[in-house]
CSV table of C-alpha atoms in Angstrom, one decimal:
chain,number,residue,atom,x,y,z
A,1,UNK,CA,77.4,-30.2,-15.8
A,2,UNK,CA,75.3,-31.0,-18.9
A,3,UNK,CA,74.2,-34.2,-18.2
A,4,UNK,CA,73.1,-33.2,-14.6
A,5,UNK,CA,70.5,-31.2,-15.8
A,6,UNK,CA,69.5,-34.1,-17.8
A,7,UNK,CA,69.5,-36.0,-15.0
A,8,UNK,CA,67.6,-33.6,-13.1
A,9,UNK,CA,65.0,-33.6,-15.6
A,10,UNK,CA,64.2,-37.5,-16.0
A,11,UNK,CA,63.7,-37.4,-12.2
A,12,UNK,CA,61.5,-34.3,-12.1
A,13,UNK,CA,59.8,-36.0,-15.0
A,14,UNK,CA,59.9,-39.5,-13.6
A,15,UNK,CA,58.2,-38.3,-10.4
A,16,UNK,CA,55.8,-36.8,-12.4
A,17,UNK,CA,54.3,-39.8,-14.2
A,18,UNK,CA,54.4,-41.6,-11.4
A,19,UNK,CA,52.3,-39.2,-9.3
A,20,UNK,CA,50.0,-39.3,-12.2
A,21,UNK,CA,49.4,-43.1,-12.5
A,22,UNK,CA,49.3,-43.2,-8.5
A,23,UNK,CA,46.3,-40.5,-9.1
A,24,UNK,CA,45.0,-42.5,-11.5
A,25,UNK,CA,44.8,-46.0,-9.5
A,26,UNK,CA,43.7,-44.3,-6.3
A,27,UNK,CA,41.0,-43.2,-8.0
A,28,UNK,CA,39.7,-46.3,-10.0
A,29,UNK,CA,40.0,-47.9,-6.3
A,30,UNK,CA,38.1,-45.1,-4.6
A,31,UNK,CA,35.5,-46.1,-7.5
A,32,UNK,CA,35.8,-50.0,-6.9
A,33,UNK,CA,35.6,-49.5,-2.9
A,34,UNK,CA,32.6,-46.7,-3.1
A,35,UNK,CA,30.0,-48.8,-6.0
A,36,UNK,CA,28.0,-51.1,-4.0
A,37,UNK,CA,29.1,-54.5,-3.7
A,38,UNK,CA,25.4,-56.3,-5.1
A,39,UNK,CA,25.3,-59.8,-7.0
A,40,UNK,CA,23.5,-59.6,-10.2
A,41,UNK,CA,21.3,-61.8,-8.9
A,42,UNK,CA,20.9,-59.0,-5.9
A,43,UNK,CA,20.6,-56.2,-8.2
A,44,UNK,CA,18.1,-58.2,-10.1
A,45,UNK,CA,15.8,-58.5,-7.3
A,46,UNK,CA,15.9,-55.4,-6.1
A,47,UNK,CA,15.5,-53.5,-9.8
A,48,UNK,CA,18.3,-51.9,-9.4
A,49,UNK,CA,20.2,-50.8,-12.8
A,50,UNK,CA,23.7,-49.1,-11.9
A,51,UNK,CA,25.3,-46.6,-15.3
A,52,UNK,CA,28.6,-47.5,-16.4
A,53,UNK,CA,30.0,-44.6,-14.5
A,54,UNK,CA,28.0,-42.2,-12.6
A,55,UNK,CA,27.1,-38.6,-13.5
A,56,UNK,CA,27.6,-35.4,-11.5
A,57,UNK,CA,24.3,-33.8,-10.5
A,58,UNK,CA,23.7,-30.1,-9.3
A,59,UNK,CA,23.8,-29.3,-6.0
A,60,UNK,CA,20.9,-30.9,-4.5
A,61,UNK,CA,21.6,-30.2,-0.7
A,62,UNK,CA,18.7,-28.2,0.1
A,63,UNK,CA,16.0,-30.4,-1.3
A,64,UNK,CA,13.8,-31.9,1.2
A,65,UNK,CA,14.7,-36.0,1.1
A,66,UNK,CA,18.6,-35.6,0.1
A,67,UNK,CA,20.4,-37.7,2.7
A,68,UNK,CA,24.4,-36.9,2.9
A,69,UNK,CA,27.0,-39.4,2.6
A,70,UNK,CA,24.7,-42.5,2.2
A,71,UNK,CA,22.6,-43.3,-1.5
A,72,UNK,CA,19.1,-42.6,-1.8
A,73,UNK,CA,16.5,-41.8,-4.5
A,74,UNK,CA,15.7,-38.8,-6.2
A,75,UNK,CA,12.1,-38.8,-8.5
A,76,UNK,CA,11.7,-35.9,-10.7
A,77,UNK,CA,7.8,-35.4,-10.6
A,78,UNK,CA,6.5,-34.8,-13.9
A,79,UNK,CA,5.0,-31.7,-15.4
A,80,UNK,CA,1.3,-33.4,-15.2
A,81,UNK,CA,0.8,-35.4,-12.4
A,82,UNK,CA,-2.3,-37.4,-11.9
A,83,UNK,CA,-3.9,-38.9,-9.0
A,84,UNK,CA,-1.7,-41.8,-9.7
A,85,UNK,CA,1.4,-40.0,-9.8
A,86,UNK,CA,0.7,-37.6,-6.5
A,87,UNK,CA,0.1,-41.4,-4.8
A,88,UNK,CA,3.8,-42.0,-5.8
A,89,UNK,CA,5.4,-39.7,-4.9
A,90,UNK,CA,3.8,-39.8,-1.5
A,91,UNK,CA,5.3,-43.4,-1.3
A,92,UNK,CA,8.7,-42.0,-2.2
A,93,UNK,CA,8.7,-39.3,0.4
A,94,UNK,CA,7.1,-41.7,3.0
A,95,UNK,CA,9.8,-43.2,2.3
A,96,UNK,CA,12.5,-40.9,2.7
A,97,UNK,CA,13.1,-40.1,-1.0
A,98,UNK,CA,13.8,-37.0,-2.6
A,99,UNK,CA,11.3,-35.8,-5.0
A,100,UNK,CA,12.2,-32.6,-7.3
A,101,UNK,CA,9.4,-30.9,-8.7
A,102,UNK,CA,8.6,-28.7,-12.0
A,103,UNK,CA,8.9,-25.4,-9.7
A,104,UNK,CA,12.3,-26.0,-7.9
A,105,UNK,CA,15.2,-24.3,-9.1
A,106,UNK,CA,17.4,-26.8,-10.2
A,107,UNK,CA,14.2,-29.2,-11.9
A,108,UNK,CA,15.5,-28.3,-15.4
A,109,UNK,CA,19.7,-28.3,-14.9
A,110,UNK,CA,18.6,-31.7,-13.1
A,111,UNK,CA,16.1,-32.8,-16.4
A,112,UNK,CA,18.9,-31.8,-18.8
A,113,UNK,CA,21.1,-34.2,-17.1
A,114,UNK,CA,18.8,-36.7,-16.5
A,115,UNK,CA,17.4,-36.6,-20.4
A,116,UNK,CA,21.5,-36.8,-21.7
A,117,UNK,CA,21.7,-40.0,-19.8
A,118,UNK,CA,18.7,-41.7,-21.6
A,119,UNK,CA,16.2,-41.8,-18.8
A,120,UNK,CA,13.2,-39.3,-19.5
A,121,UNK,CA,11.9,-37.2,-16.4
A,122,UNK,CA,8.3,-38.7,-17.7
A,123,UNK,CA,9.3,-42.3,-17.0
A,124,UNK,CA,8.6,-41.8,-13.3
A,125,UNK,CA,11.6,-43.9,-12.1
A,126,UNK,CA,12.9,-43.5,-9.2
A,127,UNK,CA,16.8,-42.7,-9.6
A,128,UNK,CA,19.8,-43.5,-7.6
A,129,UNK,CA,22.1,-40.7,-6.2
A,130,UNK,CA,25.6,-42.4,-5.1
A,131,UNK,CA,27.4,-40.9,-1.5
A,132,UNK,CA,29.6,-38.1,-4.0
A,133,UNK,CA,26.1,-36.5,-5.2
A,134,UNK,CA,26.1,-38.5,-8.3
A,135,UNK,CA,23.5,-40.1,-10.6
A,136,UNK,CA,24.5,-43.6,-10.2
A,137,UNK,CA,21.6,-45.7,-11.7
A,138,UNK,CA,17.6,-46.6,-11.4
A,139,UNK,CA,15.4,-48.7,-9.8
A,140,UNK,CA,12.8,-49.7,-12.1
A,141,UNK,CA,8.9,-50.1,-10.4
A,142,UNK,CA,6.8,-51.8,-9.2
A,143,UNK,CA,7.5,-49.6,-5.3
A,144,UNK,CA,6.4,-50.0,-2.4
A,145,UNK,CA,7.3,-48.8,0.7
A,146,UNK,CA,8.9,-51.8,1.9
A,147,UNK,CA,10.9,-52.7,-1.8
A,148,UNK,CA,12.5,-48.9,-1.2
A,149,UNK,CA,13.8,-49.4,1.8
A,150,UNK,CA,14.9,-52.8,1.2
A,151,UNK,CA,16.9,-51.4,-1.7
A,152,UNK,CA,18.5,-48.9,0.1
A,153,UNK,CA,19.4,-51.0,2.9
A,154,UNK,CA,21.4,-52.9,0.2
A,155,UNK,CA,22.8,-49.9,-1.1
A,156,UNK,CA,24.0,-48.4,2.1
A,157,UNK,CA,25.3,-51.5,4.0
């Protein structure tokens, strides 16, 4: 009798770490099958700069520009914004971007985040949000019009 309850353990604990490392691979391919597929050479062309592994971001559903279950940019308008800047960020929303500004209600959760990462909200870049709602990278300037929605072409096919 003694060594069925034994038994009985190993398997309940077998099945366990199994169920664990099957968790664990479906997830690093859920990863590998969801990060866009871009050449270096692509990437390089297009500005893009992807993070290691992204980083969750509030809930950003509401804000005017968020696009569900596809990437797309997110700009965090600085504090002071010039004549320069307001031009931008009309680019980015002509665009179809999402801009966040100083008054919304998740600016500074979203600037905490964004600062612990390494990019500052005063750099003006124009960041990538992955399909899960997650900060997944930048694309460095110069913007146009037509160099954001080539990049998000990429990023979405």
């Amino acid at each position: 009798m003694k060594r069925r309850k034994n038994s009985t353990a190993a398997w309940i604990f077998t099945l366990i770490a199994v169920a664990g490392i099957l968790c664990g691979l479906s997830e690093s391919f859920r990863n590998y099958f969801e990060e866009p597929h871009l050449s270096s050479q692509e990437k390089n062309a297009l500005h893009i700069s992807l993070l290691p592994t992204p980083i969750d971001l509030p809930n950003l559903a509401d804000t005017t520009g968020v696009k569900k279950d596809q990437w797309y940019g997110l700009l965090l308008q600085p504090v002071i914004c010039d004549a320069i800047c307001q031009g931008e960020i009309n680019a980015f929303e002509e665009s179809g971007q999402a801009v966040l500004r100083p008054n919304d209600p998740l600016y500074s959760a979203t600037s905490d985040i964004i600062s612990d990462t390494g990019y500052s909200k005063e750099q003006g870049l124009l960041l990538l949000v992955n399909k899960h709602e997650q900060l997944a990278g930048s694309i460095a300037p110069p913007y146009t019009k037509d160099s954001i929605i080539t990049a998000f072409t990429a990023l979405n096919k």
